[in-house]
Amino acid sequence: MPHSDPPVAAEDDTAPESTARLEEDPAAAAASSSAEEEDVIMAEADGVQGVVEEHIPGAEPPSAQAQAGAEEADDDMVEITQEQRPGVKLEDLFDGEDSEDEEFPSSSNALKVEDQGAATADDAAAFELLRTYYQRCFPWRYMFQWLNHSPVPTNDFKHREFSLWLHNDAVMRYQSYMTSDLFRKDVLRLMPRRIEIGPVYTADPRDHKTFRNSTAFQALAKELCFDIDLTDYDDIRTCCDKANICHKCWRFITMAIKVLEAALREDFGFQHILWVFSGRRGVHAWVCDKKARTLDDQQRKAITGYLEVVTGGTQGGKKVNLRRPLHPHLSRSLDLLKDHFQQDVLEVQDPWRTAEKAEALLQQIPDPSLRAALRSKWEASPGRSSAAKWADIDALAQSGASSAALDPRDLLDAKQDVVLEHTYPRLDAKVTQQLKHLLKSPFVVHPGTGRVCVPIDRARLDAFDPLAVPTLQDLVREIDAWGGGGGGGGAEGVMADGGGLDVKPVQDWEKTSLKPYIEYFRSFVTALMKDEKEAAVKREREEEGVQVKVESLEF
């Protein structure tokens, strides 16, 4: 497909609202950061806590907002049972929903509860595991700062839509929270098996009914998101299919991340890109730069078109049709992918080992004479590997097996298309194109595998192992094993400046294999907030400069 220069997104100059923040966890507030810049930002957050607590007592009954949300819960809750909604799929019940119907069990397999109480002993145990995780391991503080872009609450958080998928097969839309503490309390009360994150609206999402048929309630901003799922590679991966994955086919995800990272950073100038493991068979990308968050649907669609190369379903046929000369983005992608194609595709996947698959490759060779020569050679050696068959193409073409009319450039173009078809990212376009699309939150727990949806450290991408990501059971065992017993306490000693031993609390997540993932997330959030603060200061100085200039001209 044609590739043009990357679309340019305009900066949003709206400064975030500054109000006070409620620290949801005093122990978390006391935890020190490793980087000096982190310490400065966290200190700013701690400095406003006393002001907030005067206005929002942590142990008071639910606020008026929470009570209003509870009264409207029935209207914003969608029951997903075939008896009530025959023939209706989950993804069709509301616009822009993340559709992973195989990844998330149907109502017949979901954990059933009555008034959020477990129905069986097994369900009760699973329910308590999830409660333990939300109470002791979920990074509430950093999640708040990530979505809020500041240590103190702004509309970026207060007007953000959350969707809670409950254990009784209901989905609660348009949930919103004034503070991180209210968000945490609601999750602990409802124990959702999945949390989804939507856009920031022009008004409180809980009030959306009062704005029906009004342009006053509009989606204002949301991270630019990408979704890559290994089921979209089923026609080329030979090791697994459907929801199953292994280390071999996970390499397709690694390739996709490398290509998209290069394009998003070098072609669009984005800096804050968070990659998150989906919990089973794919990844999500959250591009968090302000200029990415404020893109409208048309701009998001343009970016999708710029990046989309592999088209078509699993029915076969040529899926890559590119104009020449190649766009620089595609030339760069081929350089990034050539080694992966040789090792991870030809040698590991062996995609053309069967006669049927080999015939599909032959159909992409532009010269009939060369196709016939290759077919004859491969039929004579039925056990020939894909790597050998790929080498045969050039060998026979140079030996004169092709017709005189074959242009070597045409053969090179055809081979490049094959490489891209087997290595280039396969995107779920609607996730990227729609500002209103909801996407699964980082750090939720996949109900099928029990694995946490952890962020992926881009610097250690090749070492990331999706099958080694901790599960709920792993985390609880690790907490219980800490110091020979459980409990939320614990402390470790650090040398103070005066030579004495200071004691700082050890958070429960620090006792588990979740620690490196949360630490990476914390550093990502710190860098994002630092850039947001610097941009806000720059805007203030520019506005002050304009005002001074105007005043100097008035006399």
PDB file of C-alpha atoms in Angstrom, residues 308-554:
ATOM      1  CA  GLU A 308      -0.378  -1.081   7.946  1.00  0.00           C
ATOM      2  CA  VAL A 309       1.258  -3.376   5.363  1.00  0.00           C
ATOM      3  CA  VAL A 310      -0.082  -6.920   5.788  1.00  0.00           C
ATOM      4  CA  THR A 311      -3.731  -7.067   4.709  1.00  0.00           C
ATOM      5  CA  GLY A 312      -6.302  -9.815   4.113  1.00  0.00           C
ATOM      6  CA  GLY A 313      -7.486 -12.726   6.219  1.00  0.00           C
ATOM      7  CA  THR A 314      -6.345 -16.304   6.590  1.00  0.00           C
ATOM      8  CA  GLN A 315      -7.869 -17.498   3.321  1.00  0.00           C
ATOM      9  CA  GLY A 316      -4.577 -17.260   1.454  1.00  0.00           C
ATOM     10  CA  GLY A 317      -3.476 -15.086  -1.431  1.00  0.00           C
ATOM     11  CA  LYS A 318      -0.927 -12.300  -1.564  1.00  0.00           C
ATOM     12  CA  LYS A 319      -1.148 -10.162   1.560  1.00  0.00           C
ATOM     13  CA  VAL A 320       1.567  -7.607   0.763  1.00  0.00           C
ATOM     14  CA  ASN A 321       1.320  -5.363  -2.304  1.00  0.00           C
ATOM     15  CA  LEU A 322       3.705  -2.439  -2.180  1.00  0.00           C
ATOM     16  CA  ARG A 323       4.648   0.286  -4.606  1.00  0.00           C
ATOM     17  CA  ARG A 324       8.270   0.770  -5.565  1.00  0.00           C
ATOM     18  CA  PRO A 325      10.591   2.326  -4.694  1.00  0.00           C
ATOM     19  CA  LEU A 326       9.922   1.351  -1.107  1.00  0.00           C
ATOM     20  CA  HIS A 327       9.111   3.999   1.460  1.00  0.00           C
ATOM     21  CA  PRO A 328      12.093   4.597   3.812  1.00  0.00           C
ATOM     22  CA  HIS A 329      10.040   3.151   6.702  1.00  0.00           C
ATOM     23  CA  LEU A 330       9.712  -0.157   4.826  1.00  0.00           C
ATOM     24  CA  SER A 331      13.370  -0.211   3.827  1.00  0.00           C
ATOM     25  CA  ARG A 332      14.302   0.304   7.473  1.00  0.00           C
ATOM     26  CA  SER A 333      11.857  -2.432   8.494  1.00  0.00           C
ATOM     27  CA  LEU A 334      13.459  -4.902   6.070  1.00  0.00           C
ATOM     28  CA  ASP A 335      16.865  -4.148   7.606  1.00  0.00           C
ATOM     29  CA  LEU A 336      15.451  -4.787  11.088  1.00  0.00           C
ATOM     30  CA  LEU A 337      13.692  -7.990  10.036  1.00  0.00           C
ATOM     31  CA  LYS A 338      16.135  -9.740   7.709  1.00  0.00           C
ATOM     32  CA  ASP A 339      17.960 -11.652  10.448  1.00  0.00           C
ATOM     33  CA  HIS A 340      14.655 -12.579  12.129  1.00  0.00           C
ATOM     34  CA  PHE A 341      13.371 -13.904   8.811  1.00  0.00           C
ATOM     35  CA  GLN A 342      16.371 -16.147   8.340  1.00  0.00           C
ATOM     36  CA  GLN A 343      16.462 -17.531  11.875  1.00  0.00           C
ATOM     37  CA  ASP A 344      12.989 -17.232  13.395  1.00  0.00           C
ATOM     38  CA  VAL A 345      10.963 -17.840  10.233  1.00  0.00           C
ATOM     39  CA  LEU A 346      12.971 -20.022   7.851  1.00  0.00           C
ATOM     40  CA  GLU A 347      14.814 -22.123  10.412  1.00  0.00           C
ATOM     41  CA  VAL A 348      12.418 -22.203  13.384  1.00  0.00           C
ATOM     42  CA  GLN A 349       8.962 -21.984  11.800  1.00  0.00           C
ATOM     43  CA  ASP A 350       9.907 -23.775   8.530  1.00  0.00           C
ATOM     44  CA  PRO A 351       6.762 -22.321   6.880  1.00  0.00           C
ATOM     45  CA  TRP A 352       7.017 -24.112   3.481  1.00  0.00           C
ATOM     46  CA  ARG A 353       7.865 -27.615   4.631  1.00  0.00           C
ATOM     47  CA  THR A 354       4.674 -29.102   3.182  1.00  0.00           C
ATOM     48  CA  ALA A 355       3.887 -29.288  -0.536  1.00  0.00           C
ATOM     49  CA  GLU A 356       0.754 -27.181  -0.047  1.00  0.00           C
ATOM     50  CA  LYS A 357       2.630 -24.358   1.702  1.00  0.00           C
ATOM     51  CA  ALA A 358       5.470 -24.557  -0.834  1.00  0.00           C
ATOM     52  CA  GLU A 359       2.949 -24.106  -3.637  1.00  0.00           C
ATOM     53  CA  ALA A 360       1.711 -20.912  -1.936  1.00  0.00           C
ATOM     54  CA  LEU A 361       5.278 -19.587  -2.046  1.00  0.00           C
ATOM     55  CA  LEU A 362       5.614 -20.517  -5.715  1.00  0.00           C
ATOM     56  CA  GLN A 363       2.549 -18.456  -6.579  1.00  0.00           C
ATOM     57  CA  GLN A 364       4.431 -15.367  -5.482  1.00  0.00           C
ATOM     58  CA  ILE A 365       7.338 -15.987  -7.884  1.00  0.00           C
ATOM     59  CA  PRO A 366       6.766 -13.680 -10.877  1.00  0.00           C
ATOM     60  CA  ASP A 367       8.302 -15.906 -13.612  1.00  0.00           C
ATOM     61  CA  PRO A 368       6.474 -19.078 -14.842  1.00  0.00           C
ATOM     62  CA  SER A 369       9.682 -20.799 -15.972  1.00  0.00           C
ATOM     63  CA  LEU A 370      11.327 -20.269 -12.587  1.00  0.00           C
ATOM     64  CA  ARG A 371       8.193 -21.496 -10.798  1.00  0.00           C
ATOM     65  CA  ALA A 372       8.207 -24.715 -12.854  1.00  0.00           C
ATOM     66  CA  ALA A 373      11.903 -25.346 -12.179  1.00  0.00           C
ATOM     67  CA  LEU A 374      11.453 -24.809  -8.448  1.00  0.00           C
ATOM     68  CA  ARG A 375       8.374 -27.032  -8.320  1.00  0.00           C
ATOM     69  CA  SER A 376      10.241 -29.851 -10.071  1.00  0.00           C
ATOM     70  CA  LYS A 377      13.215 -29.566  -7.719  1.00  0.00           C
ATOM     71  CA  TRP A 378      11.070 -29.561  -4.574  1.00  0.00           C
ATOM     72  CA  GLU A 379       8.924 -32.473  -5.706  1.00  0.00           C
ATOM     73  CA  ALA A 380      12.104 -34.476  -6.195  1.00  0.00           C
ATOM     74  CA  SER A 381      13.194 -33.633  -2.622  1.00  0.00           C
ATOM     75  CA  PRO A 382      10.008 -33.677  -0.490  1.00  0.00           C
ATOM     76  CA  GLY A 383      11.914 -33.269   2.793  1.00  0.00           C
ATOM     77  CA  ARG A 384      13.689 -30.096   1.725  1.00  0.00           C
ATOM     78  CA  SER A 385      13.690 -27.393   4.413  1.00  0.00           C
ATOM     79  CA  SER A 386      12.225 -23.917   3.983  1.00  0.00           C
ATOM     80  CA  ALA A 387      15.670 -22.352   4.306  1.00  0.00           C
ATOM     81  CA  ALA A 388      16.910 -24.529   1.446  1.00  0.00           C
ATOM     82  CA  LYS A 389      13.853 -23.758  -0.677  1.00  0.00           C
ATOM     83  CA  TRP A 390      14.368 -20.039  -0.136  1.00  0.00           C
ATOM     84  CA  ALA A 391      18.010 -20.350  -1.278  1.00  0.00           C
ATOM     85  CA  ASP A 392      16.884 -22.324  -4.329  1.00  0.00           C
ATOM     86  CA  ILE A 393      15.022 -19.294  -5.701  1.00  0.00           C
ATOM     87  CA  ASP A 394      18.166 -17.249  -6.316  1.00  0.00           C
ATOM     88  CA  ALA A 395      20.255 -20.288  -7.239  1.00  0.00           C
ATOM     89  CA  LEU A 396      17.918 -21.426 -10.028  1.00  0.00           C
ATOM     90  CA  ALA A 397      17.299 -17.866 -11.231  1.00  0.00           C
ATOM     91  CA  GLN A 398      21.052 -17.367 -11.671  1.00  0.00           C
ATOM     92  CA  SER A 399      21.457 -20.764 -13.340  1.00  0.00           C
ATOM     93  CA  GLY A 400      19.230 -19.746 -16.229  1.00  0.00           C
ATOM     94  CA  ALA A 401      16.082 -21.616 -15.178  1.00  0.00           C
ATOM     95  CA  SER A 402      14.073 -18.402 -15.432  1.00  0.00           C
ATOM     96  CA  SER A 403      12.913 -16.874 -18.682  1.00  0.00           C
ATOM     97  CA  ALA A 404      14.919 -14.129 -20.355  1.00  0.00           C
ATOM     98  CA  ALA A 405      12.044 -11.738 -19.734  1.00  0.00           C
ATOM     99  CA  LEU A 406      12.441 -11.910 -15.944  1.00  0.00           C
ATOM    100  CA  ASP A 407      13.711  -8.639 -14.520  1.00  0.00           C
ATOM    101  CA  PRO A 408      15.924  -9.338 -11.467  1.00  0.00           C
ATOM    102  CA  ARG A 409      14.296  -6.351  -9.747  1.00  0.00           C
ATOM    103  CA  ASP A 410      10.881  -8.001 -10.048  1.00  0.00           C
ATOM    104  CA  LEU A 411      12.205 -11.112  -8.342  1.00  0.00           C
ATOM    105  CA  LEU A 412      13.788  -9.004  -5.574  1.00  0.00           C
ATOM    106  CA  ASP A 413      10.512  -7.132  -5.079  1.00  0.00           C
ATOM    107  CA  ALA A 414       8.587 -10.409  -4.808  1.00  0.00           C
ATOM    108  CA  LYS A 415      11.041 -11.762  -2.225  1.00  0.00           C
ATOM    109  CA  GLN A 416      10.819  -8.575  -0.168  1.00  0.00           C
ATOM    110  CA  ASP A 417       7.030  -8.894  -0.133  1.00  0.00           C
ATOM    111  CA  VAL A 418       7.368 -12.467   1.155  1.00  0.00           C
ATOM    112  CA  VAL A 419       9.745 -11.352   3.918  1.00  0.00           C
ATOM    113  CA  LEU A 420       7.364  -8.611   5.059  1.00  0.00           C
ATOM    114  CA  GLU A 421       4.377 -10.949   4.942  1.00  0.00           C
ATOM    115  CA  HIS A 422       6.145 -13.295   7.370  1.00  0.00           C
ATOM    116  CA  THR A 423       7.682 -10.720   9.717  1.00  0.00           C
ATOM    117  CA  TYR A 424       5.913  -7.341   9.590  1.00  0.00           C
ATOM    118  CA  PRO A 425       3.480  -6.374  12.417  1.00  0.00           C
ATOM    119  CA  ARG A 426      -0.151  -7.390  11.995  1.00  0.00           C
ATOM    120  CA  LEU A 427      -2.303  -4.741  13.643  1.00  0.00           C
ATOM    121  CA  ASP A 428      -5.851  -4.724  14.938  1.00  0.00           C
ATOM    122  CA  ALA A 429      -6.670  -1.466  13.175  1.00  0.00           C
ATOM    123  CA  LYS A 430      -9.806  -0.506  15.114  1.00  0.00           C
ATOM    124  CA  VAL A 431      -7.875  -0.377  18.400  1.00  0.00           C
ATOM    125  CA  THR A 432      -5.653   2.353  16.975  1.00  0.00           C
ATOM    126  CA  GLN A 433      -8.192   4.262  14.897  1.00  0.00           C
ATOM    127  CA  GLN A 434     -10.909   4.931  17.462  1.00  0.00           C
ATOM    128  CA  LEU A 435     -10.406   7.490  20.205  1.00  0.00           C
ATOM    129  CA  LYS A 436     -13.297   5.952  22.174  1.00  0.00           C
ATOM    130  CA  HIS A 437     -11.909   2.416  22.062  1.00  0.00           C
ATOM    131  CA  LEU A 438     -11.357   0.875  25.497  1.00  0.00           C
ATOM    132  CA  LEU A 439      -8.304  -1.260  26.158  1.00  0.00           C
ATOM    133  CA  LYS A 440      -7.366  -3.628  28.949  1.00  0.00           C
ATOM    134  CA  SER A 441      -5.420  -1.967  31.747  1.00  0.00           C
ATOM    135  CA  PRO A 442      -1.833  -2.870  32.561  1.00  0.00           C
ATOM    136  CA  PHE A 443      -1.407  -5.015  35.680  1.00  0.00           C
ATOM    137  CA  VAL A 444      -4.815  -6.689  35.530  1.00  0.00           C
ATOM    138  CA  VAL A 445      -4.837 -10.476  35.739  1.00  0.00           C
ATOM    139  CA  HIS A 446      -5.756 -12.590  32.746  1.00  0.00           C
ATOM    140  CA  PRO A 447      -8.595 -14.870  33.936  1.00  0.00           C
ATOM    141  CA  GLY A 448      -7.596 -17.744  31.648  1.00  0.00           C
ATOM    142  CA  THR A 449      -3.883 -17.970  32.442  1.00  0.00           C
ATOM    143  CA  GLY A 450      -3.771 -16.178  35.808  1.00  0.00           C
ATOM    144  CA  ARG A 451      -0.798 -14.158  34.528  1.00  0.00           C
ATOM    145  CA  VAL A 452      -0.417 -10.463  35.237  1.00  0.00           C
ATOM    146  CA  CYS A 453      -0.460  -8.080  32.269  1.00  0.00           C
ATOM    147  CA  VAL A 454       3.001  -6.687  32.912  1.00  0.00           C
ATOM    148  CA  PRO A 455       4.859  -3.957  31.022  1.00  0.00           C
ATOM    149  CA  ILE A 456       7.767  -5.052  28.842  1.00  0.00           C
ATOM    150  CA  ASP A 457      11.129  -3.368  29.275  1.00  0.00           C
ATOM    151  CA  ARG A 458      12.119  -2.404  25.726  1.00  0.00           C
ATOM    152  CA  ALA A 459      15.818  -2.607  26.654  1.00  0.00           C
ATOM    153  CA  ARG A 460      15.325  -6.288  27.553  1.00  0.00           C
ATOM    154  CA  LEU A 461      12.860  -7.138  24.804  1.00  0.00           C
ATOM    155  CA  ASP A 462      14.700 -10.187  23.463  1.00  0.00           C
ATOM    156  CA  ALA A 463      14.891 -11.662  26.962  1.00  0.00           C
ATOM    157  CA  PHE A 464      11.192 -11.240  27.779  1.00  0.00           C
ATOM    158  CA  ASP A 465       9.529 -14.609  28.437  1.00  0.00           C
ATOM    159  CA  PRO A 466       5.713 -14.551  28.372  1.00  0.00           C
ATOM    160  CA  LEU A 467       5.575 -18.016  29.927  1.00  0.00           C
ATOM    161  CA  ALA A 468       7.596 -16.858  32.947  1.00  0.00           C
ATOM    162  CA  VAL A 469       5.366 -13.879  33.814  1.00  0.00           C
ATOM    163  CA  PRO A 470       4.111 -14.327  37.391  1.00  0.00           C
ATOM    164  CA  THR A 471       0.650 -15.650  38.123  1.00  0.00           C
ATOM    165  CA  LEU A 472      -1.611 -14.805  41.063  1.00  0.00           C
ATOM    166  CA  GLN A 473      -0.621 -18.028  42.795  1.00  0.00           C
ATOM    167  CA  ASP A 474       3.074 -17.237  42.314  1.00  0.00           C
ATOM    168  CA  LEU A 475       2.718 -13.810  43.889  1.00  0.00           C
ATOM    169  CA  VAL A 476       0.803 -15.027  46.951  1.00  0.00           C
ATOM    170  CA  ARG A 477       3.332 -17.795  47.536  1.00  0.00           C
ATOM    171  CA  GLU A 478       6.217 -15.337  47.273  1.00  0.00           C
ATOM    172  CA  ILE A 479       4.635 -12.941  49.764  1.00  0.00           C
ATOM    173  CA  ASP A 480       3.938 -15.768  52.207  1.00  0.00           C
ATOM    174  CA  ALA A 481       7.516 -17.032  51.851  1.00  0.00           C
ATOM    175  CA  TRP A 482       9.013 -13.622  52.646  1.00  0.00           C
ATOM    176  CA  GLY A 483      10.747 -13.877  56.009  1.00  0.00           C
ATOM    177  CA  GLY A 484       8.982 -17.156  56.746  1.00  0.00           C
ATOM    178  CA  GLY A 485       5.473 -15.679  56.893  1.00  0.00           C
ATOM    179  CA  GLY A 486       2.916 -13.406  55.333  1.00  0.00           C
ATOM    180  CA  GLY A 487       1.590 -10.079  56.438  1.00  0.00           C
ATOM    181  CA  GLY A 488       1.722  -6.677  54.913  1.00  0.00           C
ATOM    182  CA  GLY A 489       4.528  -5.442  57.126  1.00  0.00           C
ATOM    183  CA  GLY A 490       8.228  -5.858  56.706  1.00  0.00           C
ATOM    184  CA  ALA A 491      11.091  -3.420  56.437  1.00  0.00           C
ATOM    185  CA  GLU A 492      14.631  -3.276  55.207  1.00  0.00           C
ATOM    186  CA  GLY A 493      17.577  -1.291  56.461  1.00  0.00           C
ATOM    187  CA  VAL A 494      19.433   1.334  54.425  1.00  0.00           C
ATOM    188  CA  MET A 495      22.447   3.369  55.500  1.00  0.00           C
ATOM    189  CA  ALA A 496      21.578   6.940  56.407  1.00  0.00           C
ATOM    190  CA  ASP A 497      23.849   9.922  55.704  1.00  0.00           C
ATOM    191  CA  GLY A 498      24.954  10.020  59.321  1.00  0.00           C
ATOM    192  CA  GLY A 499      26.063   6.397  59.249  1.00  0.00           C
ATOM    193  CA  GLY A 500      23.031   5.056  61.090  1.00  0.00           C
ATOM    194  CA  LEU A 501      20.528   2.536  59.807  1.00  0.00           C
ATOM    195  CA  ASP A 502      17.268   3.897  58.455  1.00  0.00           C
ATOM    196  CA  VAL A 503      14.342   1.544  58.112  1.00  0.00           C
ATOM    197  CA  LYS A 504      11.963   1.869  55.182  1.00  0.00           C
ATOM    198  CA  PRO A 505       8.861  -0.244  54.655  1.00  0.00           C
ATOM    199  CA  VAL A 506       9.052  -3.041  52.104  1.00  0.00           C
ATOM    200  CA  GLN A 507       5.982  -3.078  49.908  1.00  0.00           C
ATOM    201  CA  ASP A 508       4.409  -6.449  49.254  1.00  0.00           C
ATOM    202  CA  TRP A 509       5.074  -6.212  45.510  1.00  0.00           C
ATOM    203  CA  GLU A 510       8.766  -5.782  46.323  1.00  0.00           C
ATOM    204  CA  LYS A 511       8.715  -9.254  47.870  1.00  0.00           C
ATOM    205  CA  THR A 512       7.614 -10.870  44.607  1.00  0.00           C
ATOM    206  CA  SER A 513       8.718 -11.504  41.031  1.00  0.00           C
ATOM    207  CA  LEU A 514       6.463  -8.574  40.078  1.00  0.00           C
ATOM    208  CA  LYS A 515       9.115  -6.185  41.425  1.00  0.00           C
ATOM    209  CA  PRO A 516      11.144  -5.594  38.212  1.00  0.00           C
ATOM    210  CA  TYR A 517       7.969  -4.926  36.217  1.00  0.00           C
ATOM    211  CA  ILE A 518       6.642  -2.349  38.679  1.00  0.00           C
ATOM    212  CA  GLU A 519      10.048  -0.710  38.980  1.00  0.00           C
ATOM    213  CA  TYR A 520      10.210  -0.365  35.201  1.00  0.00           C
ATOM    214  CA  PHE A 521       6.678   1.055  35.166  1.00  0.00           C
ATOM    215  CA  ARG A 522       7.614   3.523  37.918  1.00  0.00           C
ATOM    216  CA  SER A 523      10.609   4.787  35.928  1.00  0.00           C
ATOM    217  CA  PHE A 524       8.419   5.119  32.820  1.00  0.00           C
ATOM    218  CA  VAL A 525       5.813   7.150  34.723  1.00  0.00           C
ATOM    219  CA  THR A 526       8.486   9.349  36.292  1.00  0.00           C
ATOM    220  CA  ALA A 527       9.943  10.240  32.900  1.00  0.00           C
ATOM    221  CA  LEU A 528       6.468  10.968  31.521  1.00  0.00           C
ATOM    222  CA  MET A 529       5.532  13.277  34.410  1.00  0.00           C
ATOM    223  CA  LYS A 530       8.894  15.047  34.170  1.00  0.00           C
ATOM    224  CA  ASP A 531       8.294  15.875  30.510  1.00  0.00           C
ATOM    225  CA  GLU A 532       4.727  16.969  31.225  1.00  0.00           C
ATOM    226  CA  LYS A 533       5.940  19.303  33.971  1.00  0.00           C
ATOM    227  CA  GLU A 534       8.673  20.798  31.799  1.00  0.00           C
ATOM    228  CA  ALA A 535       6.201  21.367  28.954  1.00  0.00           C
ATOM    229  CA  ALA A 536       3.772  23.095  31.346  1.00  0.00           C
ATOM    230  CA  VAL A 537       6.531  25.359  32.680  1.00  0.00           C
ATOM    231  CA  LYS A 538       7.569  26.223  29.130  1.00  0.00           C
ATOM    232  CA  ARG A 539       3.996  27.148  28.200  1.00  0.00           C
ATOM    233  CA  GLU A 540       3.667  29.336  31.317  1.00  0.00           C
ATOM    234  CA  ARG A 541       6.875  31.189  30.455  1.00  0.00           C
ATOM    235  CA  GLU A 542       5.746  31.694  26.866  1.00  0.00           C
ATOM    236  CA  GLU A 543       2.377  33.022  28.044  1.00  0.00           C
ATOM    237  CA  GLU A 544       4.071  35.361  30.540  1.00  0.00           C
ATOM    238  CA  GLY A 545       6.375  36.599  27.782  1.00  0.00           C
ATOM    239  CA  VAL A 546       3.442  37.382  25.519  1.00  0.00           C
ATOM    240  CA  GLN A 547       1.665  39.218  28.351  1.00  0.00           C
ATOM    241  CA  VAL A 548       4.754  41.328  29.137  1.00  0.00           C
ATOM    242  CA  LYS A 549       5.107  42.197  25.474  1.00  0.00           C
ATOM    243  CA  VAL A 550       1.469  43.278  25.247  1.00  0.00           C
ATOM    244  CA  GLU A 551       1.736  45.391  28.395  1.00  0.00           C
ATOM    245  CA  SER A 552       4.883  47.103  27.095  1.00  0.00           C
ATOM    246  CA  LEU A 553       3.024  48.190  23.969  1.00  0.00           C
ATOM    247  CA  GLU A 554       0.043  49.625  25.817  1.00  0.00           C
TER     248      GLU A 554
END
